[in-house]
Structures are given as C-alpha cells and as structure tokens.
XYZ file of C-alpha atoms in Angstrom:
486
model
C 80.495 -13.991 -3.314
C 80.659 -13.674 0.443
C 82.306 -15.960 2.259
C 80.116 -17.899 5.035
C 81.299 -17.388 8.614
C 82.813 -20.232 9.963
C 80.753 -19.551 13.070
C 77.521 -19.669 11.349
C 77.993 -23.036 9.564
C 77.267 -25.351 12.542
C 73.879 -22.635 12.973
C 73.163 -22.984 9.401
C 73.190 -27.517 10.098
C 71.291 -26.769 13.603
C 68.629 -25.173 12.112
C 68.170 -26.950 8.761
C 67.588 -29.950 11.320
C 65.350 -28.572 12.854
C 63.380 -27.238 10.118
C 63.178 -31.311 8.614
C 61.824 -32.351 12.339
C 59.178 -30.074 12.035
C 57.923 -32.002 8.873
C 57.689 -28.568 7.402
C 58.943 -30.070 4.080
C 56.770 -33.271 3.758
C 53.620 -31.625 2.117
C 54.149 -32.149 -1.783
C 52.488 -28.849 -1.933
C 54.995 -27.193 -0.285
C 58.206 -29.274 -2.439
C 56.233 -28.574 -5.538
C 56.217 -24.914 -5.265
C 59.708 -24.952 -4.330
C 60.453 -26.552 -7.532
C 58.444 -24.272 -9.164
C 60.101 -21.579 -7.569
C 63.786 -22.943 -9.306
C 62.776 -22.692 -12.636
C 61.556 -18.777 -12.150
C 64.917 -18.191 -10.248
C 66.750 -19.538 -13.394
C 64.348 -18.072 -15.993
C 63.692 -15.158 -14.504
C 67.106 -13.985 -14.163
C 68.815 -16.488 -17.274
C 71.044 -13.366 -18.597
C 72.420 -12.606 -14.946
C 73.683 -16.429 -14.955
C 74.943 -16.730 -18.511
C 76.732 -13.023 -17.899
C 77.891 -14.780 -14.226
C 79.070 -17.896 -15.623
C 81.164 -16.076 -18.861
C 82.682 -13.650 -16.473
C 84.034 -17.084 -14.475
C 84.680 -19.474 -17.522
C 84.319 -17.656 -20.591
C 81.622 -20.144 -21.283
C 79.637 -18.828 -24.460
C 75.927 -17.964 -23.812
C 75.369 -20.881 -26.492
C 76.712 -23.060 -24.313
C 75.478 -22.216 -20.797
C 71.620 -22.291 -22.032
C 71.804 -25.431 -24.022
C 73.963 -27.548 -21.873
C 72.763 -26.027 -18.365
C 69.975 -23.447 -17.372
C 67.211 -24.797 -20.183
C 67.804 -28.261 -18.835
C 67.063 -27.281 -14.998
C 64.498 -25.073 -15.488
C 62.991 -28.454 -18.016
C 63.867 -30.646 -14.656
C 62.375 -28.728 -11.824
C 59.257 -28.680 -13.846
C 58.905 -32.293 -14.429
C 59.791 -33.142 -10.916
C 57.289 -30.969 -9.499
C 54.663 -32.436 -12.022
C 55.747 -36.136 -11.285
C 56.755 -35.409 -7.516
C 53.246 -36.784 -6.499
C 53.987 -40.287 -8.716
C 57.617 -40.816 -7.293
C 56.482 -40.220 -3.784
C 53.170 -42.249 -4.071
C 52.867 -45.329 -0.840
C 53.438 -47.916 -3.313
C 50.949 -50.862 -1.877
C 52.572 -54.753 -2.683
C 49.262 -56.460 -1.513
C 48.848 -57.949 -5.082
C 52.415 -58.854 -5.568
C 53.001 -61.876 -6.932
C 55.731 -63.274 -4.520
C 53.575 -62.079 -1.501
C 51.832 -65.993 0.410
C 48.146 -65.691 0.587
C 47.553 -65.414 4.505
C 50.133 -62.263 4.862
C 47.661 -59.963 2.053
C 45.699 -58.756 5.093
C 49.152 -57.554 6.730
C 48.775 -54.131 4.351
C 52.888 -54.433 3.191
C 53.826 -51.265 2.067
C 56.592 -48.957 0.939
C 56.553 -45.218 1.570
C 59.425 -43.177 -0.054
C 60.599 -41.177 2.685
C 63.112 -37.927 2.918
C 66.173 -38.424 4.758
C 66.500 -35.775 5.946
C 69.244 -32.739 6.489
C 71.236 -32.958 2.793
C 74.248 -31.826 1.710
C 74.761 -30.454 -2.199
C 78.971 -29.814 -2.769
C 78.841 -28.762 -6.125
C 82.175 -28.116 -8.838
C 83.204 -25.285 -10.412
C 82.922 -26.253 -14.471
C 79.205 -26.874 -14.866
C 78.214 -24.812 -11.999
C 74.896 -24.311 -12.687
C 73.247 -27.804 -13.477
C 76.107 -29.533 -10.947
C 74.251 -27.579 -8.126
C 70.670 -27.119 -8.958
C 70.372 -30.996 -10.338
C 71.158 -31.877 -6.700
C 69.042 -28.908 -5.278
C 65.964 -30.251 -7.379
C 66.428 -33.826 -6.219
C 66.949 -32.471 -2.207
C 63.525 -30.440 -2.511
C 61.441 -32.825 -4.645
C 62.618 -35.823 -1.531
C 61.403 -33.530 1.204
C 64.610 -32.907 2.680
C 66.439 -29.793 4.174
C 69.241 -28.531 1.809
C 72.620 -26.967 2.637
C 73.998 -26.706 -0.539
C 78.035 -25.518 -0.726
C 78.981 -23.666 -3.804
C 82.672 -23.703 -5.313
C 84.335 -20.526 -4.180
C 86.187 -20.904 -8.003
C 83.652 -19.813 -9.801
C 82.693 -16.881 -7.558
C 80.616 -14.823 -10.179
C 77.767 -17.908 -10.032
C 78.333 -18.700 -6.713
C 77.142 -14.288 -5.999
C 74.552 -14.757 -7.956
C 72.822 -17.658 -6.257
C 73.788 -16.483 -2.806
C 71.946 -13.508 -3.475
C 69.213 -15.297 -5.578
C 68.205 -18.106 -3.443
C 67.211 -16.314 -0.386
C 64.753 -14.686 -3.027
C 62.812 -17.535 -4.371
C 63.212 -20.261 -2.041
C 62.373 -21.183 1.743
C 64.797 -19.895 3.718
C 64.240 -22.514 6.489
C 64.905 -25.068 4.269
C 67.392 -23.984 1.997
C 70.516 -22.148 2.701
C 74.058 -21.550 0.832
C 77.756 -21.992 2.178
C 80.188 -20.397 0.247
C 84.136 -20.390 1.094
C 87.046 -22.863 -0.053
C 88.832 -24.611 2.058
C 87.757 -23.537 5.814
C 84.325 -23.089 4.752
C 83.566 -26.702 3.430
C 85.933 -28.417 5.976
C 83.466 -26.866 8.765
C 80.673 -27.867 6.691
C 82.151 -31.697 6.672
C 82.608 -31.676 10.455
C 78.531 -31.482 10.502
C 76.553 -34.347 10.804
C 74.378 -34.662 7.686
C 71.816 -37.276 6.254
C 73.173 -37.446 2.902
C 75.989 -35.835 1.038
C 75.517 -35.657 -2.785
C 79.073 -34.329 -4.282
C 80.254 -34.288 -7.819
C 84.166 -33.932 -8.258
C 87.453 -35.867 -8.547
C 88.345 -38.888 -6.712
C 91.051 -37.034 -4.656
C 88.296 -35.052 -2.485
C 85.664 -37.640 -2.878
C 87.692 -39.563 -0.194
C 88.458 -36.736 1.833
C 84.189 -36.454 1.860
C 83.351 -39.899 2.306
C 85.939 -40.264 5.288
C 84.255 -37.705 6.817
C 80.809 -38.645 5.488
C 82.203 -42.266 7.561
C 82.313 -40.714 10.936
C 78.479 -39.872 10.961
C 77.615 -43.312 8.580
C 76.101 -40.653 6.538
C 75.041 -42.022 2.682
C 76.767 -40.335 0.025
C 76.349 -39.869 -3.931
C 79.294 -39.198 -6.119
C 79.329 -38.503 -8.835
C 83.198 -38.603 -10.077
C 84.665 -38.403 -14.072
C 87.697 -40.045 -14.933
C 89.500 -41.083 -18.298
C 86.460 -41.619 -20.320
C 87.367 -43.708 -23.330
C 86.552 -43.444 -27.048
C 87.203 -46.928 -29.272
C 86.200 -46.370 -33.120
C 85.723 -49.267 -35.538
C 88.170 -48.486 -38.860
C 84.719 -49.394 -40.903
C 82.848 -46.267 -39.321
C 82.799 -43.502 -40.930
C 85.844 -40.956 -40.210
C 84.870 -37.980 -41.282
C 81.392 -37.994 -39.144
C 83.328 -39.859 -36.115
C 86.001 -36.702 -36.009
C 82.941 -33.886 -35.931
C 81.361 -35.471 -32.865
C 84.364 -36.789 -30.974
C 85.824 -33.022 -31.465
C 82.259 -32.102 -30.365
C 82.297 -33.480 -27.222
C 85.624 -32.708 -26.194
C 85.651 -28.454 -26.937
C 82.107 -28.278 -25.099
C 83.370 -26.293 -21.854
C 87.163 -26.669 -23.135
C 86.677 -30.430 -22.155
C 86.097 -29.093 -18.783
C 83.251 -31.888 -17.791
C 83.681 -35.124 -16.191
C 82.029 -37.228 -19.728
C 84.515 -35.382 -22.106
C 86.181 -37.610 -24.460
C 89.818 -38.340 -22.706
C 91.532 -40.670 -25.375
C 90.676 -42.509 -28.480
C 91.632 -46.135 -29.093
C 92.172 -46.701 -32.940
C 94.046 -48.972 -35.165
C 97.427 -47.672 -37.000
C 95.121 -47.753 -40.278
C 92.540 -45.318 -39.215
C 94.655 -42.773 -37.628
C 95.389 -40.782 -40.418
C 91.997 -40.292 -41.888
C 90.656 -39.288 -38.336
C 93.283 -36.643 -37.748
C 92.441 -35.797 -40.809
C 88.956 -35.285 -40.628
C 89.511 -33.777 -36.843
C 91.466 -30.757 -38.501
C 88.704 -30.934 -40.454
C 85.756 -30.431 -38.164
C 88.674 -27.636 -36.009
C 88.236 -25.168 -39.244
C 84.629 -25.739 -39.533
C 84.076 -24.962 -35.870
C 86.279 -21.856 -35.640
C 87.098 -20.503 -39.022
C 89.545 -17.649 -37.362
C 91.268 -19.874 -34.987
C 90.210 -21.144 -31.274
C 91.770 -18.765 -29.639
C 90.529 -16.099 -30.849
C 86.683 -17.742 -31.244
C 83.992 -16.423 -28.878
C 82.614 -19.761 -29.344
C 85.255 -21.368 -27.089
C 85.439 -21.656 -23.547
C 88.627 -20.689 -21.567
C 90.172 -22.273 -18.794
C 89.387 -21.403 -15.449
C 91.808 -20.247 -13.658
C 95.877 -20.065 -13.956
C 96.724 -23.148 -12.026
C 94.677 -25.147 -14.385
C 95.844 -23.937 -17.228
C 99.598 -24.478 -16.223
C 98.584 -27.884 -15.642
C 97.423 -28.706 -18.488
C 100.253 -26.485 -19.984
C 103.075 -28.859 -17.885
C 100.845 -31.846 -19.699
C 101.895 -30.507 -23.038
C 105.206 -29.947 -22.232
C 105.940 -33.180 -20.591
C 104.414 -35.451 -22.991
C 106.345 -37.900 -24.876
C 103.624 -37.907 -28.105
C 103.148 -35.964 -30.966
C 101.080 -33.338 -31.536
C 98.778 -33.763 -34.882
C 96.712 -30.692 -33.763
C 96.563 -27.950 -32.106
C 99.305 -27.064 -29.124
C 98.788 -23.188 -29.591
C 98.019 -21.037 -26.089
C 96.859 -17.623 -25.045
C 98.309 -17.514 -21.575
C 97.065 -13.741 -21.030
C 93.434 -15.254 -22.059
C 93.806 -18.400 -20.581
C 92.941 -20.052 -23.693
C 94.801 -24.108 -25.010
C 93.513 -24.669 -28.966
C 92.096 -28.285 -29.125
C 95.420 -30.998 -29.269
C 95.941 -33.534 -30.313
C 98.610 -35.638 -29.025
C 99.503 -39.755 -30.545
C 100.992 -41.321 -27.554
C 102.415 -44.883 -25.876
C 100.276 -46.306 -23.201
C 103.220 -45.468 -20.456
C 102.793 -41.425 -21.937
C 101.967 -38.616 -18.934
C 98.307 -38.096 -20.748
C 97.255 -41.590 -20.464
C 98.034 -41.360 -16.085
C 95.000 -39.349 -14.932
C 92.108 -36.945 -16.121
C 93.486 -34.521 -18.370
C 90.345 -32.530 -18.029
C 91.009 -29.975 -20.257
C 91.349 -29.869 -24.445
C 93.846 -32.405 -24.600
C 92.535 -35.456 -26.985
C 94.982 -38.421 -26.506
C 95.412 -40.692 -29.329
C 96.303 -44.745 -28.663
C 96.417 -47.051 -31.202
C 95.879 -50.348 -30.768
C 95.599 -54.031 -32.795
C 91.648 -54.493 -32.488
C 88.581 -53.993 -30.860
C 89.288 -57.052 -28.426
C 92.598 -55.022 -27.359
C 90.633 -51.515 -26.946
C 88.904 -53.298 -24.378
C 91.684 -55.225 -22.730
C 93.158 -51.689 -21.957
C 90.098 -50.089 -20.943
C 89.166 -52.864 -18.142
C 93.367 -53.301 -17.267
C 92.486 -49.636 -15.644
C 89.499 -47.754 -13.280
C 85.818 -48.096 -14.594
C 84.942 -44.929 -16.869
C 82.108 -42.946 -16.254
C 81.194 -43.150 -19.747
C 82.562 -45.868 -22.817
C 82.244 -43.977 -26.150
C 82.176 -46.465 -28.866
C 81.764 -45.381 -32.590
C 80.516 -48.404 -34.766
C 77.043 -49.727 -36.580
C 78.284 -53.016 -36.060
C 76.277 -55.064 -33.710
C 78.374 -57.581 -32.700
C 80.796 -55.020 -32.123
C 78.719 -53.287 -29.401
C 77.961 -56.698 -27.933
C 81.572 -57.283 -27.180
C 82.340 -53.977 -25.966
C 79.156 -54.213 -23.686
C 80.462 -57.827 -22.413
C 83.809 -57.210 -22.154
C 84.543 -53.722 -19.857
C 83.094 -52.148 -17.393
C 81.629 -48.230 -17.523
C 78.802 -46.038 -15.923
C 77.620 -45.116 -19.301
C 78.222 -47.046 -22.761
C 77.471 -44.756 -25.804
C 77.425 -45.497 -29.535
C 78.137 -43.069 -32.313
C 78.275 -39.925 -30.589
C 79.810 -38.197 -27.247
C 78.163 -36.137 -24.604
C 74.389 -36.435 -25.785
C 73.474 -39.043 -23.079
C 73.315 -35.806 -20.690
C 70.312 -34.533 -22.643
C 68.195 -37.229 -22.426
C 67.113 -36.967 -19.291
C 65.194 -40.316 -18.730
C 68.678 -42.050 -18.235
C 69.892 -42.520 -14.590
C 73.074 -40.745 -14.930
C 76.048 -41.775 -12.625
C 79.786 -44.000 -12.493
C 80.768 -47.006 -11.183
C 84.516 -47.967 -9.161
C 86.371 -44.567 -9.689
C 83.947 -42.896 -11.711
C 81.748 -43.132 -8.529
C 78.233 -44.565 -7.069
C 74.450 -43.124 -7.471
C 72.781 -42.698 -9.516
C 71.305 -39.220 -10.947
C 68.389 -37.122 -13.078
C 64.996 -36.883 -12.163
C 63.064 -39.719 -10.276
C 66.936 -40.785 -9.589
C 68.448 -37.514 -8.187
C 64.853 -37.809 -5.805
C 66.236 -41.927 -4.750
C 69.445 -40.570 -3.522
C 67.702 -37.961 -1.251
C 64.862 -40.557 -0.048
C 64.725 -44.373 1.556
C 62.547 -46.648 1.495
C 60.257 -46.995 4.613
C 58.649 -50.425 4.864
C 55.314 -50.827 6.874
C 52.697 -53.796 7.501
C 49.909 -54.329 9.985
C 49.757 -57.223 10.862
C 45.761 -58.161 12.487
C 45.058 -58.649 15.534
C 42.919 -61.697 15.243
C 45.394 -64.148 13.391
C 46.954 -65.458 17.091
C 45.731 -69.121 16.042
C 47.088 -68.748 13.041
C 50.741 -68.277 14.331
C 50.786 -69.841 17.855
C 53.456 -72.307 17.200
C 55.877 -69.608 16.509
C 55.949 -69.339 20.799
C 58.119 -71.342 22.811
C 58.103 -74.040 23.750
C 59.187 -75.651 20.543
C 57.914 -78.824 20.125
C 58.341 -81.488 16.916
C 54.697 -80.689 15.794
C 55.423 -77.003 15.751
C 58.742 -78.147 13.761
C 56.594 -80.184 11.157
C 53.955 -77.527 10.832
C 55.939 -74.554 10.418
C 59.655 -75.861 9.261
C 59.423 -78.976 7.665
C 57.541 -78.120 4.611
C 60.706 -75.619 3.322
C 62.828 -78.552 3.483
C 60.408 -80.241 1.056
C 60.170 -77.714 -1.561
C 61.031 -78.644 -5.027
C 64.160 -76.747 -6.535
C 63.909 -76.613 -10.663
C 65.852 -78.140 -12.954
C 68.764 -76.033 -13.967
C 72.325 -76.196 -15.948
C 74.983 -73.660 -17.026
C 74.059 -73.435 -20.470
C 70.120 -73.053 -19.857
C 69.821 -71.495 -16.329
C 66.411 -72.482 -15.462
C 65.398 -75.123 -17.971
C 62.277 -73.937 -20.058
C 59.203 -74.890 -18.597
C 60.309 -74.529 -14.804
C-alpha cells in the first residue's frame, strides 16, 4: 500500500467532478461494463485477495470466498444485468392517485446519479465492505473515490494496484492513508458519502459530511442481541449462535454480542456451546487454521483488558496466543452493569444475560441503542410477534445468525446507532441515485387554469377551493382504522 499524497487528494475530487459533468458515466453501457469489469478483477485474481486478506487477518480462504469475493463477483453481475430495470424513467400516467385532466402533463420519475461519491470502507470485511459500495457507485452513474483502510494494507495493495487495471480511471480512483489521508479526503466536497464503521467516526464523517449538506449512508454495528426461547432446541441453538460469532473472530458488525436466556436454559446451552467448540476445532482454536486472528495488537489488548476487567464468569474459552494474536471463543455469564454489556465487544467474546422471560429480553433490548440485527431463536409464533412489536432493530432474524447477509434480496442496513440506508443491490444503487421528477405540462390548457391568476375573486374561490372543503372524510375508529367498506 502506498500512501496517497495529501496534495493529490483535492486533484483526485477536482477531477472525479469533472469526469460526472461530462456525463461520461450516464450511458448504462458504459456502468455495465464497469460492473462487468469488477467481477473479472475479483475472479481473475481471487487467490491474490484471499492470500492478501490472510496475510492481514488470518482470515481462512474458506471464509474470504464464501462470505466475501463469491458474493461480489454474484452482485456486480446482477447489477449490471438489472442496471437497465433499476434505472428505467418510471412513467405514473396510469397511477391511480393521479386526477384525470393532469394525465397529459407526462409525470415522471427518472433515477438519477448524484454525482461525485465517496466509498470509506473498514478494515474486517475489506473486500465486500468496499466493492458492495463500489458496485452501487458505478451501477448509479456516479464518479467514485473510494478510501481504503490503511489497517488492512495487504488488500488495500492489491486493489490500488488492481483497480487502475480493470476500471475507468476517470471515474474511479483509490485513497489510501489513515488519518491525514481521509481527513483531507473529508475536507472535499462530495455528493454522497457511503461509510461503514463505528459510531465514534460516523460522527466525525457526518459533521463533516454537514458542512457541504452532503447525503450520507452508514452503515454502523453495535451490540447485536440474541434472545432464545428455553423450548427451542439447545443443542442446534449453540451450533449456530457459536457459528455466527467465530466467523471473522466476531470481527463483523452482525456478530452475535450477547445472549438473553432464562436461569433454566443456561446450562444446557453452555453445554451444547462447548459442544459445537470441539466439533469446530478438534485441536483447539488456537491452533485451528480454520480461525481467524485478530487484527492487529491494539485490538487484541482490548479485547484482552475486556477479559480481564470483567466481573462474569467464564464458561468457555479465555485462552490467548498473544505472539499469534489469537482469543479462543469465551464465554463470559455476566450482570447487566458488567464492562461487556457497555459497548461492541467486537471480537470472540459471547456475553451471557439471563433474564425472567421473553417480555424482559425485550425490555432490555429497547432500554438501550437500536441493534443492527435482533437474533431470536424460537418456532413459536406468537413469540416472534412480540419480539417484532415490542423492540426496535435493523434486522430481526429467527433461528439462525449471520445468514441474512447471503440473501441478497434483503435491503441490508441499521436504524438509531446501528445507522441509516439502506444496502445490497437495487438498494446500494438508491443510496448513490435521487429521484428526478419531471412533467410537461401543455401548452393549450390556459382556459383550463385561468383562475389560478390574480386577481382572486369569490368565483375563482368556489371553482377552484371550495370543492376540497366539501370532500367527504371516511368513517374511521381506533380499533378498525378505516371502517370496511370505505
């Protein structure tokens, strides 16, 4: 990875500008090739980026081709063969709230680029956290600038070296750096930021995003929640709880972060998570080249400091390869006031929290910031119902964790904390586009509307006002709404 000079960054903003007021990037021809042109960078060269992203996180092949380059290369294709559906004038002369006289006016709605985009993409998924964006940028018609974390500096090489290969140079163009490099960056004026990452920076962006009344997308994590129902089944809750939370060393913003469980049910699902921890590495996590490391040294002493400052008990797990950077999957039964339960553990840290009911899972959940995703493991219906009724989350899941990212008709994104937008596909192309309204209104309807001119006068009031005051509002009440029939 070389660092951008500061120097060039306002050169880099200048010209993608320029580039977008040339309409060089409105032909679908030209965004469909581009998209095209993504999934032979990542297929073409798929070993380079799994060998890139091990040699940063440690991330198992496995892992980065199930969970990141398959599903981008799968994405850019789509949105290059649907690009010419989402961007389609969508004509409302038949809609069924539009008056009579105004179907001549032509009302339309033309989804239309932004323009000059910004992609600041993390460090623990770094492929599909900066391509997903990349995709949607392209596939809109905008101008990208997309800033790669300097942490994982092995991917961020690559695709500086990559991208300048396979994709318009006029239109797309890489920043890497840390700190310098993206405050420069954030000093630009841009159309629309799109930035995945914690709530700490996301204000730092959006204050600076504030000074230009530039749009933003973020996409931000938090203490995602698991509740389980004592009557599900233990044994088959434990395997894909544990799942979801040693993909990436719970490194990813939809990791489980705590389960809420009554007393009763906590020793079967310990249980059965020991369980599902020999079945996944026979030898021992931390020695397992199925299992990710931690990223750097200052993470792992955080999450270290966790451990160590932690009222709970460990049931599982606690065991650490410093020299490796490895943390086993832990598992830690703690009070609601406990260190783990304050902010984002992001890391392999499972938090246990037992609690009375259902009714009382949720009471904690919405007494603190939206999730991006509710986890709730139970076949009972009524069950869901009140957990969908009663809290608040970007994503609500039943019976498993971390699947929702592979289906890839979802819009994916938080709410409060967790953050706005919404992302994948036809959703990732919203954030980068707006919606242009038109009409034409004839030229030969001037007796039609002549009272509209001053002078007003008590006919023109009759004609034109009166009749809205006259209009008959339906029956309604709180129980019904509007009463059938109406």
């Amino acid at each position: 990875m070389i660092d951008t000079p500061l120097d060039e960054i306002p050169k880099i903003n200048a010209a993608l500008h320029a580039t977008f007021a040339s309409r060089k990037t409105f032909p679908l021809a030209w965004r469909q090739h581009q998209l095209l042109q993504i999934a032979r960078m990542l297929q073409e060269n798929h070993k380079a980026f799994a060998d890139a992203i091990y040699a940063d996180l440690g991330k198992p092949a496995f892992e980065v081709y199930m969970t990141e380059l398959n599903l981008m290369v799968d994405r850019a294709i789509i949105s290059a063969k649907r690009l010419p559906e989402w961007a389609a004038v969508k004509n409302l002369e038949n809609h069924p709230d539009l008056p009579a006289h105004q179907k001549s006016w032509k009302p339309r709605v033309t989804p239309t680029p932004k323009g000059a985009a910004l992609v600041i993409s993390p460090w623990n998924y770094p492929l599909i956290l900066s391509i997903q964006g990349t995709i949607g940028a392209i596939a809109a018609g905008c101008t990208l600038c997309l800033k790669l974390s300097e942490v994982t500096f092995n991917y961020a090489g690559l695709l500086q070296r990559l991208i300048p290969l396979y994709l318009d140079q006029d239109a797309v163009r890489v920043v890497c750096g840390g700190v310098p490099e993206v405050t420069k960056v954030l000093e630009q004026k841009w159309d629309h930021i799109f930035y995945t990452g914690n709530g700490t920076v996301a204000r730092i962006i959006a204050a600076a995003a504030a000074k230009h009344l530039t749009p933003l997308t973020l996409e931000l994590g938090g203490k995602s929640p698991v509740i389980i129902d004592p009557e599900f089944d233990m044994e088959l809750a434990a395997r894909r709880v544990l799942w979801g939370k040693i993909n990436n060393c719970g490194q990813v913003c939809v990791t489980p972060d705590y389960v809420l469980l009554t007393p009763s049910s906590t020793p079967s699902f310990v249980e059965n998570l020991k369980k599902a921890c020999a079945s996944f590495y026979p030898d021992g996590a931390l020695k397992s080249d199925s299992y990710t490391r931690i990223i750097n040294m200052q993470h792992f002493n955080r999450i270290k400091g966790l451990l160590e400052r932690t009222q709970g008990k460990i049931l599982m797990g606690g065991g650490m390869d410093e020299q490796e950077r490895r943390i086993e999957p832990t598992v830690v039964l703690a009070k609601p006031d406990d260190i783990l339960l304050q902010s984002e553990t992001f890391g392999p840290i499972l938090t246990l929290l037992e609690v009375e009911d259902t009714r009382a899972a949720c009471e904690y959940i919405s007494a603190h910031d939206h999730p991006l995703v509710l986890y709730l493991f139970t076949q009972n219906e009524q069950l869901q119902q009140d957990v969908r009724k009663l809290t608040m989350s970007g994503n609500l899941i039943f019976n498993d964790t971390f699947m929702q990212m592979d289906v890839k008709v979802l819009p994916f994104g938080g709410v409060g904390e967790s953050g706005y937008g919404r992302q994948v596909l036809e959703n990732t192309f919203n954030c980068f586009t707006y919606e242009r309204t038109s009409l034409e209104i004839p030229v030969d309807i001037e007796d039609k509307i002549h009272l509209r001119y001053p002078p007003y006068t008590a006919h023109a009031f009759e004609v034109e006002c009166a009749p809205g005051l006259n209009v008959k509002i339906p029956d309604s009440s709180p129980e019904e709404g509007l009463r059938p029939g109406l």
